[in-house]
Short mmCIF file of N, CA and C in Angstrom, two decimals:
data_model
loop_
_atom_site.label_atom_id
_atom_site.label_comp_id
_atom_site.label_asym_id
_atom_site.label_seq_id
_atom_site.Cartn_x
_atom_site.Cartn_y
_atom_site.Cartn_z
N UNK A 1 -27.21 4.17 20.35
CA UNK A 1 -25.93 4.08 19.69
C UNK A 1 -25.52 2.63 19.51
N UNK A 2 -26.02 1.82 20.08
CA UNK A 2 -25.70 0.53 20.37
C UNK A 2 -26.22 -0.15 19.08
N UNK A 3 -27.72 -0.26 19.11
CA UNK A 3 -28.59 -0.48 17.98
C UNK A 3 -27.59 -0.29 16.75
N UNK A 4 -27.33 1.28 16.32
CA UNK A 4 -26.19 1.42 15.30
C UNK A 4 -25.73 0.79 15.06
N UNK A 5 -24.16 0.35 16.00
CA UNK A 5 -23.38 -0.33 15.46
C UNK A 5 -23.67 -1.77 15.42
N UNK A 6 -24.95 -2.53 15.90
CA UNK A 6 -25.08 -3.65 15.85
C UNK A 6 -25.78 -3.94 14.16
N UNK A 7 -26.24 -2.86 13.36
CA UNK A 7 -26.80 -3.26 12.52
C UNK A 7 -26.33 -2.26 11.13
N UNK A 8 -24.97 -1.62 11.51
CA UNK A 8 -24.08 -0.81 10.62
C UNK A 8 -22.98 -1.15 10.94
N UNK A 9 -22.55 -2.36 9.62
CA UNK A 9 -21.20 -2.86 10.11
C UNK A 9 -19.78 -1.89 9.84
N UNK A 10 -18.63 -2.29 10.07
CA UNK A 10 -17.84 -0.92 10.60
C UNK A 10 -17.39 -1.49 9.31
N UNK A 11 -17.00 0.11 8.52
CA UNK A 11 -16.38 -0.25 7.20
C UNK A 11 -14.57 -0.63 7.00
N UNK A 12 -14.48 -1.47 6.55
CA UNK A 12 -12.66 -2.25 6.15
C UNK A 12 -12.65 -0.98 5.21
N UNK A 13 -11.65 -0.84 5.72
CA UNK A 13 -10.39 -0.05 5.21
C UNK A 13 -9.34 -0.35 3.75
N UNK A 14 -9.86 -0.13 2.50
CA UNK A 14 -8.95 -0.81 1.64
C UNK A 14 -7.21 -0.48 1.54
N UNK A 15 -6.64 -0.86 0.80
CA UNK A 15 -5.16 -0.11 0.00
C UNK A 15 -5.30 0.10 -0.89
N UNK A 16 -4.69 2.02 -0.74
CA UNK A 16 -5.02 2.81 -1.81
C UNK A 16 -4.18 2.56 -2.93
N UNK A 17 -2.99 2.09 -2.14
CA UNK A 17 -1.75 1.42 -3.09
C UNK A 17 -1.29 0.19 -3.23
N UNK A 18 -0.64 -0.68 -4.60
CA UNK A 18 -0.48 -2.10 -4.24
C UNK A 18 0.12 -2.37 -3.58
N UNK A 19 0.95 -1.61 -2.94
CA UNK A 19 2.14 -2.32 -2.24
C UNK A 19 1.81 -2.25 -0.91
N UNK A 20 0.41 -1.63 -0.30
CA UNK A 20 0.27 -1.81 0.99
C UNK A 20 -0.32 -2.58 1.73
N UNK A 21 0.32 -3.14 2.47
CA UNK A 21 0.06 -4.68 3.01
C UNK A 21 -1.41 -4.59 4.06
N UNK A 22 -1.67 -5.52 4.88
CA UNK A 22 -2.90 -5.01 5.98
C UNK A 22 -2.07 -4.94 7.04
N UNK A 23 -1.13 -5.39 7.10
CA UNK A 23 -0.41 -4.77 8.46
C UNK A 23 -0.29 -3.08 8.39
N UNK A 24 -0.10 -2.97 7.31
CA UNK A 24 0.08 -1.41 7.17
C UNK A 24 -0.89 -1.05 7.46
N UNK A 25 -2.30 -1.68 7.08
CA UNK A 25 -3.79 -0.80 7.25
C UNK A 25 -4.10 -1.06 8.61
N UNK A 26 -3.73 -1.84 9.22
CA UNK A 26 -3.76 -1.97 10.63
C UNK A 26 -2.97 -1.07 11.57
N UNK A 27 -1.52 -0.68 11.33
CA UNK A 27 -1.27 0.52 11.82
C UNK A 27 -1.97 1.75 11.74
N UNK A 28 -2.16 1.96 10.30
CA UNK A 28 -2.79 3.46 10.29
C UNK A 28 -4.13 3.46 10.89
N UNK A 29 -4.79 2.40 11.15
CA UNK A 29 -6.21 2.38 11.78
C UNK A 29 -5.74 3.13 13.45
N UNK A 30 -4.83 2.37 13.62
CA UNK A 30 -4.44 2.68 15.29
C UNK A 30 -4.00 4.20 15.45
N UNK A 31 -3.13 4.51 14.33
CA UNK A 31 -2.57 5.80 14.34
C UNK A 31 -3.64 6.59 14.32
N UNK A 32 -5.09 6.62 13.33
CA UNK A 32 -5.49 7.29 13.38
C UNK A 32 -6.59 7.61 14.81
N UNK A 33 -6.67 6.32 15.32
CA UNK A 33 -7.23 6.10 16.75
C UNK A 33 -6.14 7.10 18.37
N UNK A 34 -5.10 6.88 17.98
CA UNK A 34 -4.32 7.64 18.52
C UNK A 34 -3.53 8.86 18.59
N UNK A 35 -4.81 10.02 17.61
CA UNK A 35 -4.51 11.27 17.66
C UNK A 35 -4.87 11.85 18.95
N UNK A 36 -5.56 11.85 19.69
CA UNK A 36 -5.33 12.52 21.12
C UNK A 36 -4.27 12.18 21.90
N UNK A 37 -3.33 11.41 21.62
CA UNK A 37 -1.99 11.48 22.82
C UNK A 37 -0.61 11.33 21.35
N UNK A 38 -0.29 12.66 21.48
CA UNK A 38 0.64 12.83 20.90
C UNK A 38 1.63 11.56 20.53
N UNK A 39 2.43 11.43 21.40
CA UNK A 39 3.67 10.55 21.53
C UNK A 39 3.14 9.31 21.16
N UNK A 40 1.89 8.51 21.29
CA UNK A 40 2.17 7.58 20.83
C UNK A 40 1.41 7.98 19.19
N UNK A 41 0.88 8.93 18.90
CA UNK A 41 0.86 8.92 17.34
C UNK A 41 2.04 9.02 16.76
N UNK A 42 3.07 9.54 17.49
CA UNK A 42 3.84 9.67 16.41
C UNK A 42 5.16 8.58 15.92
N UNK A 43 4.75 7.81 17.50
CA UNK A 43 5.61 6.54 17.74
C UNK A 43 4.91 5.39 16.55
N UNK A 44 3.66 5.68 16.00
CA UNK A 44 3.08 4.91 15.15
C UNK A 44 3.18 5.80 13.92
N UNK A 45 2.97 6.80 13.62
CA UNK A 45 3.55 7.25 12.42
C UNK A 45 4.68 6.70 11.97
N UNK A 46 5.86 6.50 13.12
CA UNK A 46 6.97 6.46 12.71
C UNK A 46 6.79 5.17 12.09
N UNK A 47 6.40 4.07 13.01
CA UNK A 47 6.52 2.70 11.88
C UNK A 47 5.52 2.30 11.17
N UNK A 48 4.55 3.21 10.91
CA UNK A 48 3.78 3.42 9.40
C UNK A 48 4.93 3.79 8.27
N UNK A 49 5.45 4.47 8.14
CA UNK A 49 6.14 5.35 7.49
C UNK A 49 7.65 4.39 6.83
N UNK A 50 8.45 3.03 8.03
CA UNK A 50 9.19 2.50 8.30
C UNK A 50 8.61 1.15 7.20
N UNK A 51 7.15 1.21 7.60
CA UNK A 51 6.69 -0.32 7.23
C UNK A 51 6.29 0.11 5.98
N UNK A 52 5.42 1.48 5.13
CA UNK A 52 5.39 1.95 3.87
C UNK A 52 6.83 1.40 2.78
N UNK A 53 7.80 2.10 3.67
CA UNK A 53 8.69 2.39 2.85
C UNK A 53 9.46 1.40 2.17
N UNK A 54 9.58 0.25 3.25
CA UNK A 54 9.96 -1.25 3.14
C UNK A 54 8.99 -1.43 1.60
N UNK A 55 8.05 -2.08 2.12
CA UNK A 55 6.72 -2.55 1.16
C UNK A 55 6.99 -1.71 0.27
N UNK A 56 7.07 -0.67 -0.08
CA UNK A 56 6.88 0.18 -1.41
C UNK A 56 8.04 -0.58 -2.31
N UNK A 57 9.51 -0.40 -1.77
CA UNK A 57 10.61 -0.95 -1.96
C UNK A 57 10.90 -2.21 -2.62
N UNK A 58 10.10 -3.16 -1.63
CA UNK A 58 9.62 -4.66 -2.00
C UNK A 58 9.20 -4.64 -3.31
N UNK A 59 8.29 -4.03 -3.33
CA UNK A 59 6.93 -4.30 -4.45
C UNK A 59 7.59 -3.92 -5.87
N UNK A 60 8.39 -2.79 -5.18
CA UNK A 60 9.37 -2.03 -6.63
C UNK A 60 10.24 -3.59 -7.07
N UNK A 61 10.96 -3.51 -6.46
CA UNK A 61 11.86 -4.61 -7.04
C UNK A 61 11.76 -5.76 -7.55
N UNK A 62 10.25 -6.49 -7.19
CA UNK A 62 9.53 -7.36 -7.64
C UNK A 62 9.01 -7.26 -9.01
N UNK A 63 9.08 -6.01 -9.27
CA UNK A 63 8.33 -5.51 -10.62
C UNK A 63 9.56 -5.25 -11.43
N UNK A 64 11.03 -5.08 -11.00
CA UNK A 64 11.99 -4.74 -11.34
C UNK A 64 12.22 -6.08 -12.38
N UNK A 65 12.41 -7.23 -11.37
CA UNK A 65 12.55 -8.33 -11.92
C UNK A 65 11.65 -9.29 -12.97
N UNK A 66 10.38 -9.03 -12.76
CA UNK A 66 9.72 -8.96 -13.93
C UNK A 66 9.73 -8.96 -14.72
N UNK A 67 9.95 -7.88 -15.16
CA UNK A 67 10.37 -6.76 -16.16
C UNK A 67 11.63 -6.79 -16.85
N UNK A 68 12.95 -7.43 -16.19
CA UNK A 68 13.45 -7.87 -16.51
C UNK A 68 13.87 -9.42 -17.17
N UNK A 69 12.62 -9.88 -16.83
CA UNK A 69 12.11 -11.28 -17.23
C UNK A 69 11.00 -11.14 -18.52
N UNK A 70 10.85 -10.44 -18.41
CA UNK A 70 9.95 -10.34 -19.57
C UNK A 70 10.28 -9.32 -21.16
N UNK A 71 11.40 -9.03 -20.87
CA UNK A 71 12.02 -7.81 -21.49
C UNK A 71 12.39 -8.75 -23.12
N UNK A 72 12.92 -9.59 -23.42
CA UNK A 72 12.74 -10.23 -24.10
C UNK A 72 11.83 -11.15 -24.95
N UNK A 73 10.92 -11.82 -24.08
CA UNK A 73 10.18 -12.75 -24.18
C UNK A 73 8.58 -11.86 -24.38
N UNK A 74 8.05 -11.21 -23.55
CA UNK A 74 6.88 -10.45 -23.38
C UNK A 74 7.15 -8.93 -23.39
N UNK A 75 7.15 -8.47 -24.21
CA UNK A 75 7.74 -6.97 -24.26
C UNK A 75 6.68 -5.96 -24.09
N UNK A 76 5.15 -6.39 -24.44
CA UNK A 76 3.59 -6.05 -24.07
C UNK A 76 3.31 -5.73 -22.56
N UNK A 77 3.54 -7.22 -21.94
CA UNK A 77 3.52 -7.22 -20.32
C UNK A 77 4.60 -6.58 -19.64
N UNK A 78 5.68 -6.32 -20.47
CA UNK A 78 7.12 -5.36 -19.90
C UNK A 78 6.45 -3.90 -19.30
N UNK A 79 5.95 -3.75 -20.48
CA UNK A 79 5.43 -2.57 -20.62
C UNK A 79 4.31 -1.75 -19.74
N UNK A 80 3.57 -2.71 -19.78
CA UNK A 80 2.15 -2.72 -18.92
C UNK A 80 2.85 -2.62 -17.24
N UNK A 81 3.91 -3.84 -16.91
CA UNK A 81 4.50 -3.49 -15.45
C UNK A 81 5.50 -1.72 -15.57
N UNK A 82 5.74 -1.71 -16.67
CA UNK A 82 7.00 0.06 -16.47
C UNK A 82 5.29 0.71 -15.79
N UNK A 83 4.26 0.50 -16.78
CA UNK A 83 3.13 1.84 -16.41
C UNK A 83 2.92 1.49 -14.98
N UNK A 84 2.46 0.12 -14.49
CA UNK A 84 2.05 0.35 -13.23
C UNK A 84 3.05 0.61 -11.91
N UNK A 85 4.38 1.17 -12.52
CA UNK A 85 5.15 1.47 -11.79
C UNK A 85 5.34 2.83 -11.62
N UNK A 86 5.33 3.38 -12.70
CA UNK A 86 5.66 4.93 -12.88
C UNK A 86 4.28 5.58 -12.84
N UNK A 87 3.48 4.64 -13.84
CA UNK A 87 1.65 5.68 -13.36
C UNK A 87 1.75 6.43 -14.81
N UNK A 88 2.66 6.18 -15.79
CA UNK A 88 2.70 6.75 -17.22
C UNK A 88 2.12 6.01 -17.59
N UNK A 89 1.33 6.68 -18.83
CA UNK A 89 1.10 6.00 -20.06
C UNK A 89 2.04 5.78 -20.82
N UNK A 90 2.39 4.54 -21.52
CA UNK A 90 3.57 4.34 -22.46
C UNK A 90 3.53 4.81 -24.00
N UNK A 91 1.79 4.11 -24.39
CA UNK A 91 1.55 4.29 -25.50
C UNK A 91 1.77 2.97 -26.23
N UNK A 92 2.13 2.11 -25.76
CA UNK A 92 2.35 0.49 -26.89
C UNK A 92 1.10 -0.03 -26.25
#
């Protein structure tokens, strides 16, 4: 088993979403390490869930402003940030 892991390196964990930071992927690594004792999975769920929600939030509003920066000037790239927000196609 040893052999293994000395010559199968352990695979990184990407983000499935932009807004998730590696602190986030670093919790859920632990969370998912800490399904045999209840209480503290869920003490790490909780600030998975705390630290998601932030970051999601962040990322929104960043794109908010953007978008509002560009609403005039770049109305192409306006556009392109509404899709990668909502996950629609716009069609322009």
């Amino acid at each position: 088993m040893e052999a293994a892991t000395e010559v199968i390196p352990k695979v990184k964990r990407k983000a499935k979403q932009k807004w998730m930071t590696e602190e986030i992927l670093i919790l859920m690594e632990e969370r998912r390490c800490a399904k045999g004792n209840k209480e503290k999975y869920e003490q790490i769920h909780k600030k998975v869930q705390e630290k998601c929600n932030v970051s999601k939030e962040n990322w929104i509003n960043e794109k908010y402003k953007k978008i509002e920066q560009q609403r005039k000037h770049a109305p192409q790239t306006m556009y392109r940030n509404i899709e990668e927000i909502t996950g629609n196609q716009l069609g322009v």
